[in-house]
XYZ file of N, CA and C in Angstrom:
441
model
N 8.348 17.203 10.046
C 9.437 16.445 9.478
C 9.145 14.953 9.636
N 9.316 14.335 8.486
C 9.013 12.758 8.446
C 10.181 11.650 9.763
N 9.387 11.140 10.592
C 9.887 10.112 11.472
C 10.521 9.255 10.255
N 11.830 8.783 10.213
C 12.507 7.421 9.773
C 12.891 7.063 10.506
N 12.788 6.814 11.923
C 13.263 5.690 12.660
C 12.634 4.499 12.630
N 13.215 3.726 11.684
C 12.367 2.545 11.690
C 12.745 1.235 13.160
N 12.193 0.823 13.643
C 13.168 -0.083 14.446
C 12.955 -1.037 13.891
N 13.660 -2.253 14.592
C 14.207 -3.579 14.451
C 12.746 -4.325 13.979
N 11.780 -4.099 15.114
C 10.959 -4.876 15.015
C 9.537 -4.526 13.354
N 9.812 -3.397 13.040
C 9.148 -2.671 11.892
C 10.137 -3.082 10.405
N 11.106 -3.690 10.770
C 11.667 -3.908 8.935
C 11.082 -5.353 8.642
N 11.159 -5.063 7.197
C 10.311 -6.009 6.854
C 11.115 -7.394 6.135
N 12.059 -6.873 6.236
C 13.075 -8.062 5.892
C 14.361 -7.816 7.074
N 14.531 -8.438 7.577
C 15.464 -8.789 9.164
C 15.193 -10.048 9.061
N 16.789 -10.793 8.548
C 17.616 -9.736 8.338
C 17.985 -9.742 7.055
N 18.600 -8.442 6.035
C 18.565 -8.182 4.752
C 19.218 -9.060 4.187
N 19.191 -9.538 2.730
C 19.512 -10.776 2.370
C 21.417 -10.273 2.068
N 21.916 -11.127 1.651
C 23.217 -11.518 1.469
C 23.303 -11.138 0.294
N 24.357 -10.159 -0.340
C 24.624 -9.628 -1.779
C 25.766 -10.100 -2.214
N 25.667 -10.691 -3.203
C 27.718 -11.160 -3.976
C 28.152 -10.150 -4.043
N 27.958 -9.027 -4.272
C 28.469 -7.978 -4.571
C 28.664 -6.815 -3.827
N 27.968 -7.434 -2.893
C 28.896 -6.297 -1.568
C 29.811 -6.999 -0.399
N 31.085 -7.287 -0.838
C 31.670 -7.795 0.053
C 32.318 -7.154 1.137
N 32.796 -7.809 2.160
C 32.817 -7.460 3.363
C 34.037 -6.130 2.784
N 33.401 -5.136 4.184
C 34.124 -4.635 4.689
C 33.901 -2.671 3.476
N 32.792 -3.339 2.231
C 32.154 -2.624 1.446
C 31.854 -0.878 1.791
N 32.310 -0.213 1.570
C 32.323 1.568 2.292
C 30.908 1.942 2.576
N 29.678 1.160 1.709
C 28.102 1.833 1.763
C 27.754 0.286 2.479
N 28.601 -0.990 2.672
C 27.699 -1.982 3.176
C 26.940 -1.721 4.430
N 26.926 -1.188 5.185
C 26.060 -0.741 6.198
C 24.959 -0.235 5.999
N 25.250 1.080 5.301
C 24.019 1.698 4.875
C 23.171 1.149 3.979
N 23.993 -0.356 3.114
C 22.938 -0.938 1.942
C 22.337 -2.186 2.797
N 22.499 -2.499 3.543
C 21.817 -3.540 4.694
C 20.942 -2.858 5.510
N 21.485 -1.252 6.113
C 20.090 -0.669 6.924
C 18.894 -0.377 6.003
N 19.130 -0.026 4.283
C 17.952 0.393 3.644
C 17.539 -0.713 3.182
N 18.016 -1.761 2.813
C 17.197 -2.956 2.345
C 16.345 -3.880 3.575
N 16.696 -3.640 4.975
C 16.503 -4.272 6.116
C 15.047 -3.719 6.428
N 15.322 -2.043 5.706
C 14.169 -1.155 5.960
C 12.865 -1.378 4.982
N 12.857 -2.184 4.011
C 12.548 -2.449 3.011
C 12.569 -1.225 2.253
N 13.165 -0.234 1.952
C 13.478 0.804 1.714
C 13.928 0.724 -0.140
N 15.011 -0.314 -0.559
C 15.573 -0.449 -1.369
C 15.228 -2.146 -1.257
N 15.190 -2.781 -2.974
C 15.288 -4.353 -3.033
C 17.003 -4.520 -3.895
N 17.226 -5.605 -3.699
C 18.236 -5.992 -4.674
C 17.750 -6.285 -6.435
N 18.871 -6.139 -7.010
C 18.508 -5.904 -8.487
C 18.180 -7.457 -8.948
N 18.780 -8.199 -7.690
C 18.417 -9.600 -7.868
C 18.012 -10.409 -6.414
N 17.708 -11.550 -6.572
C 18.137 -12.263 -5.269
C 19.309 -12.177 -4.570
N 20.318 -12.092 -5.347
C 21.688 -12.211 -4.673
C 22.443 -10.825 -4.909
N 21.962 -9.863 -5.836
C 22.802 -8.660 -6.138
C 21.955 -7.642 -5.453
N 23.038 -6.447 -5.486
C 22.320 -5.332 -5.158
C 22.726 -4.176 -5.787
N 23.947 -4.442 -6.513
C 24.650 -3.630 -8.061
C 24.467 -2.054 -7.722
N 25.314 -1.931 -6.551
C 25.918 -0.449 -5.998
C 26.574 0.618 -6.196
N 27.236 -0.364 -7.591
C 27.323 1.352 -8.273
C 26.371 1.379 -9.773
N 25.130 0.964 -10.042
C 23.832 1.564 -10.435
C 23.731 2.704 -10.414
N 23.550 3.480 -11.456
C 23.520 4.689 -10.870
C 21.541 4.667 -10.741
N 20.891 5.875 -10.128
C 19.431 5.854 -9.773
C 18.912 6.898 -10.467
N 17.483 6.159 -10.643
C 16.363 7.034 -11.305
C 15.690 7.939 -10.219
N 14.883 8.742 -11.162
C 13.568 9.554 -10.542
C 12.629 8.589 -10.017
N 12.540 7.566 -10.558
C 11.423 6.597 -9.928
C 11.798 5.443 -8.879
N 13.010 5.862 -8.651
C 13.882 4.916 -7.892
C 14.099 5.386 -6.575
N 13.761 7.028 -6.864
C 13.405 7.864 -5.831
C 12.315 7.893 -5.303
N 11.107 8.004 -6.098
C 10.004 8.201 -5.795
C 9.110 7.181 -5.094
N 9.895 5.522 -5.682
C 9.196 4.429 -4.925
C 10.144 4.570 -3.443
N 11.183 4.602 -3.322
C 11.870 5.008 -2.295
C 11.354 5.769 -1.122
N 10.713 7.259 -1.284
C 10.073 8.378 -0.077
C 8.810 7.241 -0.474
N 8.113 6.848 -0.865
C 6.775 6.384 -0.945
C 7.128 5.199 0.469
N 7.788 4.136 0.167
C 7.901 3.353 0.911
C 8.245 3.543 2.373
N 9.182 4.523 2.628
C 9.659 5.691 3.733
C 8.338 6.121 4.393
N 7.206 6.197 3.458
C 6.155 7.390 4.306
C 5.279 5.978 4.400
N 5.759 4.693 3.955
C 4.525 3.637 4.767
C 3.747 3.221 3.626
N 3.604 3.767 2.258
C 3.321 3.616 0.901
C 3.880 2.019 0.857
N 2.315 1.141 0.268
C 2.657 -0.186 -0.524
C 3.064 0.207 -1.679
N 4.175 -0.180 -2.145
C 4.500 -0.456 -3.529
C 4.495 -1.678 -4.330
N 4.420 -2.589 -3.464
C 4.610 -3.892 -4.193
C 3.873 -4.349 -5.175
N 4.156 -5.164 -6.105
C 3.073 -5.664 -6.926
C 2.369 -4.277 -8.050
N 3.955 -3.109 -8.188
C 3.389 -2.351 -9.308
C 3.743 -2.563 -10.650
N 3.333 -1.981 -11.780
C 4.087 -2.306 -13.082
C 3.509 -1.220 -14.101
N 4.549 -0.450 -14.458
C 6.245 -0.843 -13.777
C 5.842 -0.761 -12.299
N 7.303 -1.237 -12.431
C 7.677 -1.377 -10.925
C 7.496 -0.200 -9.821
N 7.717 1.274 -10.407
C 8.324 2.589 -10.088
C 6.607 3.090 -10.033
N 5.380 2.303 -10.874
C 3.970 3.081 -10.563
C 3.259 3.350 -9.708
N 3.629 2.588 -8.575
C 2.381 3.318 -7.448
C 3.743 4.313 -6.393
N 4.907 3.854 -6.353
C 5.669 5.149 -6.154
C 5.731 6.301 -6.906
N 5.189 6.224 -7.717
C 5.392 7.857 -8.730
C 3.525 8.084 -7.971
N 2.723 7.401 -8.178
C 1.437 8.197 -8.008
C 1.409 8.419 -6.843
N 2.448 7.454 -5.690
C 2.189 8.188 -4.410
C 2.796 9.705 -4.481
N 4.151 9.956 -4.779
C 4.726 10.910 -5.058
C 3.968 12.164 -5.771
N 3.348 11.603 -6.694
C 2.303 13.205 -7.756
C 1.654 13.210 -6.607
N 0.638 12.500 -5.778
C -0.325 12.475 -4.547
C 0.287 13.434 -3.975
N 1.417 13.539 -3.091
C 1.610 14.133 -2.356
C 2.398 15.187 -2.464
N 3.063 15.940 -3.737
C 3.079 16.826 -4.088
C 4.799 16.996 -4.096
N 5.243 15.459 -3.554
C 6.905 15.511 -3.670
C 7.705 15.621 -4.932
N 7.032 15.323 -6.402
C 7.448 14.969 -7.443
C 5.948 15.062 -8.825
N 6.326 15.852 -9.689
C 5.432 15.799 -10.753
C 5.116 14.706 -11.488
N 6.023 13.459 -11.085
C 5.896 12.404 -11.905
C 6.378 11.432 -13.377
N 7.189 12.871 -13.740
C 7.564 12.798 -14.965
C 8.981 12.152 -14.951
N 9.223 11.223 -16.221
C 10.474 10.685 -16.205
C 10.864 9.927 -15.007
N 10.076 9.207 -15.036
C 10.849 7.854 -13.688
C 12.020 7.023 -14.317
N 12.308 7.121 -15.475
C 13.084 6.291 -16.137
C 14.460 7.161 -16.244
N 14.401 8.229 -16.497
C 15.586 9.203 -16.330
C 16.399 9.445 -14.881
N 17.700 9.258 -14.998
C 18.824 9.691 -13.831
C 18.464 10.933 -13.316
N 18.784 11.002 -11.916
C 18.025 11.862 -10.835
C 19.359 12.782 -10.748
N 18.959 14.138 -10.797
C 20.165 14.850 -10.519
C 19.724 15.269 -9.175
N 21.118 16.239 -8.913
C 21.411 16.464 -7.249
C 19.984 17.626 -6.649
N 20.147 18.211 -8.043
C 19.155 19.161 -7.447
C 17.613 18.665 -7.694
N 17.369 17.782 -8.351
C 16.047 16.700 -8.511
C 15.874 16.349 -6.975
N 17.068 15.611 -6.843
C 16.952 14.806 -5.324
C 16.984 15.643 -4.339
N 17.490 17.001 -4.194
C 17.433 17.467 -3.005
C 15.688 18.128 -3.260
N 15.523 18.372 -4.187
C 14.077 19.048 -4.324
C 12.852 18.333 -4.007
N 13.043 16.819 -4.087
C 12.252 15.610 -3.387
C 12.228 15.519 -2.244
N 13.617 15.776 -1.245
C 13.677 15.310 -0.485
C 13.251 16.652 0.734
N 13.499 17.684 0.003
C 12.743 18.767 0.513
C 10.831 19.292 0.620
N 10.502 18.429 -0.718
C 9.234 18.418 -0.535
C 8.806 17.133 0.466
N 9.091 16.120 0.792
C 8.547 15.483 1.608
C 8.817 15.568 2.790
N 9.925 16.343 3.112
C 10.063 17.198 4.497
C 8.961 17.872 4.963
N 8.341 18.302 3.842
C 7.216 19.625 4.207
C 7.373 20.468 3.097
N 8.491 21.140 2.658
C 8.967 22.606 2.162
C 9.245 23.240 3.113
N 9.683 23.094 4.217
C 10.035 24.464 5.236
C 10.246 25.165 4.838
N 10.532 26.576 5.492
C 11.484 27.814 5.464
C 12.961 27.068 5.208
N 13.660 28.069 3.619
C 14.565 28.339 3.809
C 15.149 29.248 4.092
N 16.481 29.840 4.657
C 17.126 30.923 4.745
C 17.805 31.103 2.994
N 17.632 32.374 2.814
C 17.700 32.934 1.294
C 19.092 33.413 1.195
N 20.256 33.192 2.073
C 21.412 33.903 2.423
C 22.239 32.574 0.339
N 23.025 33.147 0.231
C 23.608 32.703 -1.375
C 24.219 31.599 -0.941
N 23.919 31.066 -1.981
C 25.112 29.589 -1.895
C 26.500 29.745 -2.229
N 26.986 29.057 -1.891
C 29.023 29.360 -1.794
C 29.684 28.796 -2.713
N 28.982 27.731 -3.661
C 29.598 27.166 -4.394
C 29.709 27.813 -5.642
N 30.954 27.272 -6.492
C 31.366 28.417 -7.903
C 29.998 28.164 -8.803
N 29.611 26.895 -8.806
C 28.549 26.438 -9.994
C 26.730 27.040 -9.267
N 26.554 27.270 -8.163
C 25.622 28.193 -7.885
C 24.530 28.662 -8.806
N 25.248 29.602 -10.065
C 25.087 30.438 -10.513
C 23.809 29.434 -11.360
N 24.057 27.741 -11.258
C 23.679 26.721 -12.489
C 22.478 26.184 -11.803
N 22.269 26.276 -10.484
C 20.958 25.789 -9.639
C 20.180 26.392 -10.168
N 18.382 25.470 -10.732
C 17.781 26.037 -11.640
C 16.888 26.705 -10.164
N 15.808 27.651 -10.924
C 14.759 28.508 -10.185
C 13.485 27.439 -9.255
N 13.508 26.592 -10.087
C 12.386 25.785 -9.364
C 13.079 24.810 -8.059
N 14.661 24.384 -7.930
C 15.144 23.877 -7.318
C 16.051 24.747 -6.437
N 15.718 25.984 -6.214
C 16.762 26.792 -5.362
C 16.430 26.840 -3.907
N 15.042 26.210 -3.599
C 14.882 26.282 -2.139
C 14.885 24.854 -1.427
N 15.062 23.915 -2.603
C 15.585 22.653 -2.202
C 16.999 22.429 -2.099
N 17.422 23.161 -2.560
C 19.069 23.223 -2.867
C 19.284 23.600 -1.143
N 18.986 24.900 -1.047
C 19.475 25.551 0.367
C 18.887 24.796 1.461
N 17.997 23.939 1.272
C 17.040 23.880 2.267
C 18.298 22.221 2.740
N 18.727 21.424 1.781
C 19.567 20.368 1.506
C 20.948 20.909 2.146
N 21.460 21.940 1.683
C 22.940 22.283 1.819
C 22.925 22.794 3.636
N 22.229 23.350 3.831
C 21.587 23.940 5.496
C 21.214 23.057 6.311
N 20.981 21.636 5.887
C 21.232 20.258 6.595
C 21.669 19.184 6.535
N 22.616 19.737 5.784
C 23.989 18.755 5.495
C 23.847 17.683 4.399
């Protein structure tokens, strides 16, 4: 399982810059200062960080890239050496970095760069279940089984 403890002295921006758009007291401002602190996530600008964006596949993919220690900087697009780290390592086929990431996209990423562990095969509980595709069913459980 991938170490993310990044500490204090390992982010690469400490401390994360100042967003107009997340003002105090913001429900994700914490968590959008620990991932940008992490260099994890950049702002959409110098001063923005435009939080309700919704996110790509490649927004993901430069994302675990940067997580596992992957340079991204200086790609173009922006999302290219995170997608080839991603095909590299077998988290993501690569395709559609420009397209919105669904739940079961993202849990299926986030399960391959775990490893793929063992999942337990016991059914999922939810009514829509039935709609989790075949290639994403052991990312699904593997996601829902750790919260």
């Amino acid at each position: 399982e991938p170490d993310i403890d990044i500490g204090d002295d390992d982010t690469p921006l400490n401390p994360a810059p100042s967003f107009t758009d997340i003002p105090d007291g913001h429900w994700a401002g914490e968590a959008i200062d620990a991932v940008v602190a992490q260099g994890l996530f950049v702002g959409t600008s110098d001063t923005t960080f435009s939080p309700e964006m919704t996110t790509t596949r490649g927004m993901i993919m430069t994302v675990l890239a940067r997580l596992d220690g992957a340079d991204t900087a200086g790609s173009n697009p922006w999302y290219q050496k995170g997608m080839e780290w991603a095909v590299a390592q077998g988290v993501s086929d690569g395709t559609n970095p420009d397209a919105l990431i669904s739940r079961e996209q993202l849990a299926t990423m986030l399960y391959r760069y775990a490893g793929s562990p063992a999942v337990d095969d016991a059914g999922l509980i939810f009514s829509d279940a039935d709609q989790v595709s075949d290639w994403a069913d052991a990312g699904v459980r593997w996601a829902v089984a750790n919260g």
